[in-house]
Every structure is written in C-alpha cells, then in structure tokens.
Amino acid sequence: MKRIMPYPLMSLALLAIWVLLNNSVTPAVLASGVLLSFLAPLAYGALERPRVIVGNVVSIVRLLAIVLFDITRSNFAVGTIILAGRRRERVSGFVQIPLTMTDPNGLAILAVIITSTPGTLWVQYDSRRQKMLLHVLDLVEPEYWVTLIKDRYERRLMEIFE
Amino acid sequence: MIAETDLPPWAAILVSLCMLGGAAITLIGAIGLMRFKRFYDRVHAPTLGATIGTGLILIGSMICFSVLETRPILHEILIGVFTTITTPVTLILLVRAALYRDRVEKNDVPIDE
Amino acid sequence: MSSALILHWSLLAAQAMIAGAMGLAVLRMLRGPRAQDRVLGLDTLNVAAMLMILTFGVRTGSAVYFEAALVIALAGFGATVALSKFLMRGEVIE
C-alpha cells in the first residue's frame, strides 16, 4: 500500500483540485484525476522530503476557526486605523519573539497565519537562536504580542505537529 | 452591451452585498498603501484586500454561478487556497529584501545578530 | 426595484471601488520612493486586477473569466517573488 500510494493525503488533495478545476464529476474527469493523483506523488516522493505527521483533526479545525476569526477581527482593526489617519496616535515597530517550536512545517504554518492576519507580519526566523522577528502595525506593548503568538498559535500548532 | 446576469432577488442581494463589501475592503487597503508613512507600515495594508476582500468577492462569485447553473460551482475555492498560500510568501520575501537593503544602508532597523 | 437592477448598480459601485484601489496602487508604483514600495504597489495592483476580472465574470455570468483570474493570480505571484529576490541579491536565479 505504501509503495503504490506514498502520500494518501496529497493524492486526495490533488484529486479534489482536479475535480474543482474541471468543475464537474463525470467519469472521464474522475479517471484522469485518479491517474494524476497516483503519478504526481511518486514524483514528489523522489524528492525525499520528510513525512509530515499531523495530529488530530479536531485541533486543526479549532485552529482554523480561531485564525478565521482573528483575520476578520484584524481586518476591521486595521481598517479603522487606516480610515482614522493621523487623528490617532499609533506606534509601529519590531518585536523579537522566542519560539519553542522547531518543526519546519509548524513554523511555515505559523508564518502564513501571522502574515495573513492584517497588522502583524512575520519578518524573519533565526533557527540557531530560535527567535523570530515580528513587525506590528499597532504596537501598544511588546509583551502582549509575545503572549498572543505563543499562547494562541504556537501552543496549538505544537499540538498538531509534535 | 454584454448580456447581464439574471438572478432571483435573494441571490442578487446576497451577491451584491458580498461584492460591495469585498470591493470596499480592498479600497480601504489601497488607501492605507497611500497613507502610511513608512514602508514597513505599508506592507500591512494590502493584506486587507488579499484576505477578506478576496474572500468576499469569491463567495459572491460562487453564489452567483451556483444559482445560475443550479449546481454547486466551487472552483473559486482554488483561487482562495492559492492566494492564502501565496500572499504571505510574497510579503515575507519582499519585507526580507527591504530589511536587507535597509541594513546595507545602515537605516534604523533591527540588526541581524 | 428588480433584482437585475440591484445587481447592476452594486456591481458598478464595486467595480468603481476596485478601480480606485488599482489607481492608488499605480500611484504608489509611480511615487515609490524606493524599489520595495513599487514592488508592493505592483502586488496590490495584481490582487485588485484579479478581483476586477471576477466582478466582470459575475456581471456577464460567463465562467471564462475564472481562468483569467487564476492566471493573473499565478503570474502575479511569480512576478513579485522574482522581483523581491532581485531586490535582495541583484540576481533572480543564483
């Protein structure tokens, strides 16, 4: 089974993308999609990437809901900052955040989450010192952002990936 | 004039709200791009259009085509997934490039230890 | 007011707003002041152009526009990544 289908989740995702792209579920589309989802992961396997171990689905769904909520909330927060213009005092700046997570996949997802949320931006990560540099648009106090990222996202991502 | 789409009233109102909301948020993001004074502040502004702005317009488009063809048309999800993955990648790369240039010119940015 | 009329005017307003966003992005591209600001403007212009094409798709009820929007999203991603890479190293492929 491992030999025919090394990455079952990836095959499933490819089939889903193929069906969405064709926008129909006819036998011809399904057949070509299944063929594609068998062949492409074989080529991917040749790259010898480390396997991704994913935790339970419940925590993934919970994280997704939290992220969607935060993105919506920050959209309105940044929107009011933009429309308020110079009437409101605002300080932006960089914050160093020490991270305990080392899993590269988890860090990649964390970068996507932080950058997709308006108002915060992942700038760079130092793997030797395990610190990441964050830019915040509305920096009230640095401590708030450190606890927010560590408690709200990093802890949940470590549940999923480690 | 190109043929206009004809939707039932509930769908027309729903699609209209999605389109107006998404377009308004994209416009606010672009205003931020002009208003902010520093480059690192400006990078935050386009995220508005790339997240909720794109999301609302994609949802509007999905509702519109699903009602028109009376079957679920969901291929807009692909654009949504794609922009969710690519927007952070482009922004992080761009900010790192800007940070590198500022460090070379010894501007006021955190140094690389 | 008929539903076609509601859709017509709100789409027109949405397109005007997106056009405004595109105009502001172009202005940022022209003004700079530095290269990274111009690249950021170009990226914003790309996203706004993709949204504009999607609104045209809803206006005409034709699915052809979807492919165009997907292509703009793909091409825009490649362009911004290449430009950022160029700003960092002075070369696109090292």
PDB file of C-alpha atoms in Angstrom, chain C:
ATOM      1  CA  MET C   1     -36.587  47.704  -8.000  1.00  0.00           C
ATOM      2  CA  SER C   2     -35.874  44.478  -9.878  1.00  0.00           C
ATOM      3  CA  SER C   3     -33.087  42.116  -8.863  1.00  0.00           C
ATOM      4  CA  ALA C   4     -31.212  42.673 -12.142  1.00  0.00           C
ATOM      5  CA  LEU C   5     -31.143  46.401 -11.405  1.00  0.00           C
ATOM      6  CA  ILE C   6     -29.830  45.874  -7.849  1.00  0.00           C
ATOM      7  CA  LEU C   7     -27.063  43.637  -9.152  1.00  0.00           C
ATOM      8  CA  HIS C   8     -26.254  46.045 -11.984  1.00  0.00           C
ATOM      9  CA  TRP C   9     -25.745  49.074  -9.762  1.00  0.00           C
ATOM     10  CA  SER C  10     -23.953  47.328  -6.908  1.00  0.00           C
ATOM     11  CA  LEU C  11     -21.579  45.663  -9.374  1.00  0.00           C
ATOM     12  CA  LEU C  12     -20.931  49.067 -10.935  1.00  0.00           C
ATOM     13  CA  ALA C  13     -20.172  50.527  -7.484  1.00  0.00           C
ATOM     14  CA  ALA C  14     -17.931  47.568  -6.597  1.00  0.00           C
ATOM     15  CA  GLN C  15     -16.038  47.930  -9.869  1.00  0.00           C
ATOM     16  CA  ALA C  16     -15.596  51.652  -9.270  1.00  0.00           C
ATOM     17  CA  MET C  17     -14.131  50.915  -5.816  1.00  0.00           C
ATOM     18  CA  ILE C  18     -11.766  48.262  -7.175  1.00  0.00           C
ATOM     19  CA  ALA C  19     -10.742  50.651  -9.961  1.00  0.00           C
ATOM     20  CA  GLY C  20      -9.977  53.221  -7.255  1.00  0.00           C
ATOM     21  CA  ALA C  21      -7.832  50.660  -5.446  1.00  0.00           C
ATOM     22  CA  MET C  22      -5.999  49.914  -8.712  1.00  0.00           C
ATOM     23  CA  GLY C  23      -5.427  53.628  -9.247  1.00  0.00           C
ATOM     24  CA  LEU C  24      -3.951  54.037  -5.757  1.00  0.00           C
ATOM     25  CA  ALA C  25      -1.688  51.023  -6.310  1.00  0.00           C
ATOM     26  CA  VAL C  26      -0.438  52.545  -9.586  1.00  0.00           C
ATOM     27  CA  LEU C  27       0.156  55.842  -7.774  1.00  0.00           C
ATOM     28  CA  ARG C  28       2.274  54.026  -5.185  1.00  0.00           C
ATOM     29  CA  MET C  29       4.195  52.355  -8.015  1.00  0.00           C
ATOM     30  CA  LEU C  30       4.918  55.709  -9.637  1.00  0.00           C
ATOM     31  CA  ARG C  31       5.766  57.575  -6.437  1.00  0.00           C
ATOM     32  CA  GLY C  32       7.982  54.962  -4.845  1.00  0.00           C
ATOM     33  CA  PRO C  33      10.013  56.323  -3.050  1.00  0.00           C
ATOM     34  CA  ARG C  34      12.075  53.139  -3.042  1.00  0.00           C
ATOM     35  CA  ALA C  35      12.059  49.995  -5.165  1.00  0.00           C
ATOM     36  CA  GLN C  36      10.326  47.895  -2.498  1.00  0.00           C
ATOM     37  CA  ASP C  37       7.405  50.365  -2.452  1.00  0.00           C
ATOM     38  CA  ARG C  38       6.998  49.965  -6.202  1.00  0.00           C
ATOM     39  CA  VAL C  39       7.003  46.171  -5.946  1.00  0.00           C
ATOM     40  CA  LEU C  40       4.400  46.373  -3.174  1.00  0.00           C
ATOM     41  CA  GLY C  41       2.275  48.613  -5.395  1.00  0.00           C
ATOM     42  CA  LEU C  42       2.570  46.106  -8.243  1.00  0.00           C
ATOM     43  CA  ASP C  43       1.489  43.256  -5.957  1.00  0.00           C
ATOM     44  CA  THR C  44      -1.547  45.247  -4.777  1.00  0.00           C
ATOM     45  CA  LEU C  45      -2.387  46.063  -8.392  1.00  0.00           C
ATOM     46  CA  ASN C  46      -2.281  42.348  -9.227  1.00  0.00           C
ATOM     47  CA  VAL C  47      -4.726  41.375  -6.490  1.00  0.00           C
ATOM     48  CA  ALA C  48      -7.071  44.239  -7.422  1.00  0.00           C
ATOM     49  CA  ALA C  49      -6.925  43.283 -11.118  1.00  0.00           C
ATOM     50  CA  MET C  50      -7.828  39.697 -10.256  1.00  0.00           C
ATOM     51  CA  LEU C  51     -10.834  40.897  -8.233  1.00  0.00           C
ATOM     52  CA  MET C  52     -11.878  43.197 -11.095  1.00  0.00           C
ATOM     53  CA  ILE C  53     -11.908  40.260 -13.509  1.00  0.00           C
ATOM     54  CA  LEU C  54     -14.022  38.229 -11.065  1.00  0.00           C
ATOM     55  CA  THR C  55     -16.594  41.041 -10.903  1.00  0.00           C
ATOM     56  CA  PHE C  56     -16.726  41.053 -14.711  1.00  0.00           C
ATOM     57  CA  GLY C  57     -17.385  37.323 -14.545  1.00  0.00           C
ATOM     58  CA  VAL C  58     -20.370  37.872 -12.245  1.00  0.00           C
ATOM     59  CA  ARG C  59     -21.644  40.719 -14.457  1.00  0.00           C
ATOM     60  CA  THR C  60     -21.683  38.629 -17.624  1.00  0.00           C
ATOM     61  CA  GLY C  61     -22.454  35.270 -15.991  1.00  0.00           C
ATOM     62  CA  SER C  62     -19.710  33.650 -18.050  1.00  0.00           C
ATOM     63  CA  ALA C  63     -17.239  31.207 -16.491  1.00  0.00           C
ATOM     64  CA  VAL C  64     -14.435  32.180 -18.912  1.00  0.00           C
ATOM     65  CA  TYR C  65     -13.308  34.944 -16.569  1.00  0.00           C
ATOM     66  CA  PHE C  66     -12.425  32.445 -13.844  1.00  0.00           C
ATOM     67  CA  GLU C  67      -9.443  31.124 -15.798  1.00  0.00           C
ATOM     68  CA  ALA C  68      -8.213  34.651 -16.469  1.00  0.00           C
ATOM     69  CA  ALA C  69      -8.371  35.448 -12.742  1.00  0.00           C
ATOM     70  CA  LEU C  70      -6.473  32.266 -11.871  1.00  0.00           C
ATOM     71  CA  VAL C  71      -3.767  33.088 -14.437  1.00  0.00           C
ATOM     72  CA  ILE C  72      -3.368  36.628 -13.061  1.00  0.00           C
ATOM     73  CA  ALA C  73      -3.023  35.242  -9.532  1.00  0.00           C
ATOM     74  CA  LEU C  74      -0.363  32.755 -10.689  1.00  0.00           C
ATOM     75  CA  ALA C  75       1.596  35.230 -12.809  1.00  0.00           C
ATOM     76  CA  GLY C  76       1.446  37.919 -10.135  1.00  0.00           C
ATOM     77  CA  PHE C  77       2.869  35.550  -7.545  1.00  0.00           C
ATOM     78  CA  GLY C  78       5.796  34.631  -9.777  1.00  0.00           C
ATOM     79  CA  ALA C  79       6.475  38.256 -10.657  1.00  0.00           C
ATOM     80  CA  THR C  80       6.525  39.501  -7.063  1.00  0.00           C
ATOM     81  CA  VAL C  81       8.714  36.630  -5.860  1.00  0.00           C
ATOM     82  CA  ALA C  82      11.211  37.211  -8.682  1.00  0.00           C
ATOM     83  CA  LEU C  83      11.305  40.965  -8.029  1.00  0.00           C
ATOM     84  CA  SER C  84      11.809  40.501  -4.276  1.00  0.00           C
ATOM     85  CA  LYS C  85      14.589  38.039  -4.939  1.00  0.00           C
ATOM     86  CA  PHE C  86      16.165  40.538  -7.300  1.00  0.00           C
ATOM     87  CA  LEU C  87      15.997  43.308  -4.686  1.00  0.00           C
ATOM     88  CA  MET C  88      17.698  41.085  -2.132  1.00  0.00           C
ATOM     89  CA  ARG C  89      20.530  39.703  -4.230  1.00  0.00           C
ATOM     90  CA  GLY C  90      20.651  41.591  -7.516  1.00  0.00           C
ATOM     91  CA  GLU C  91      20.006  38.286  -9.304  1.00  0.00           C
ATOM     92  CA  VAL C  92      16.844  36.243  -9.782  1.00  0.00           C
ATOM     93  CA  ILE C  93      18.480  32.817 -10.048  1.00  0.00           C
ATOM     94  CA  GLU C  94      21.716  32.359  -8.148  1.00  0.00           C
TER      95      GLU C  94
END
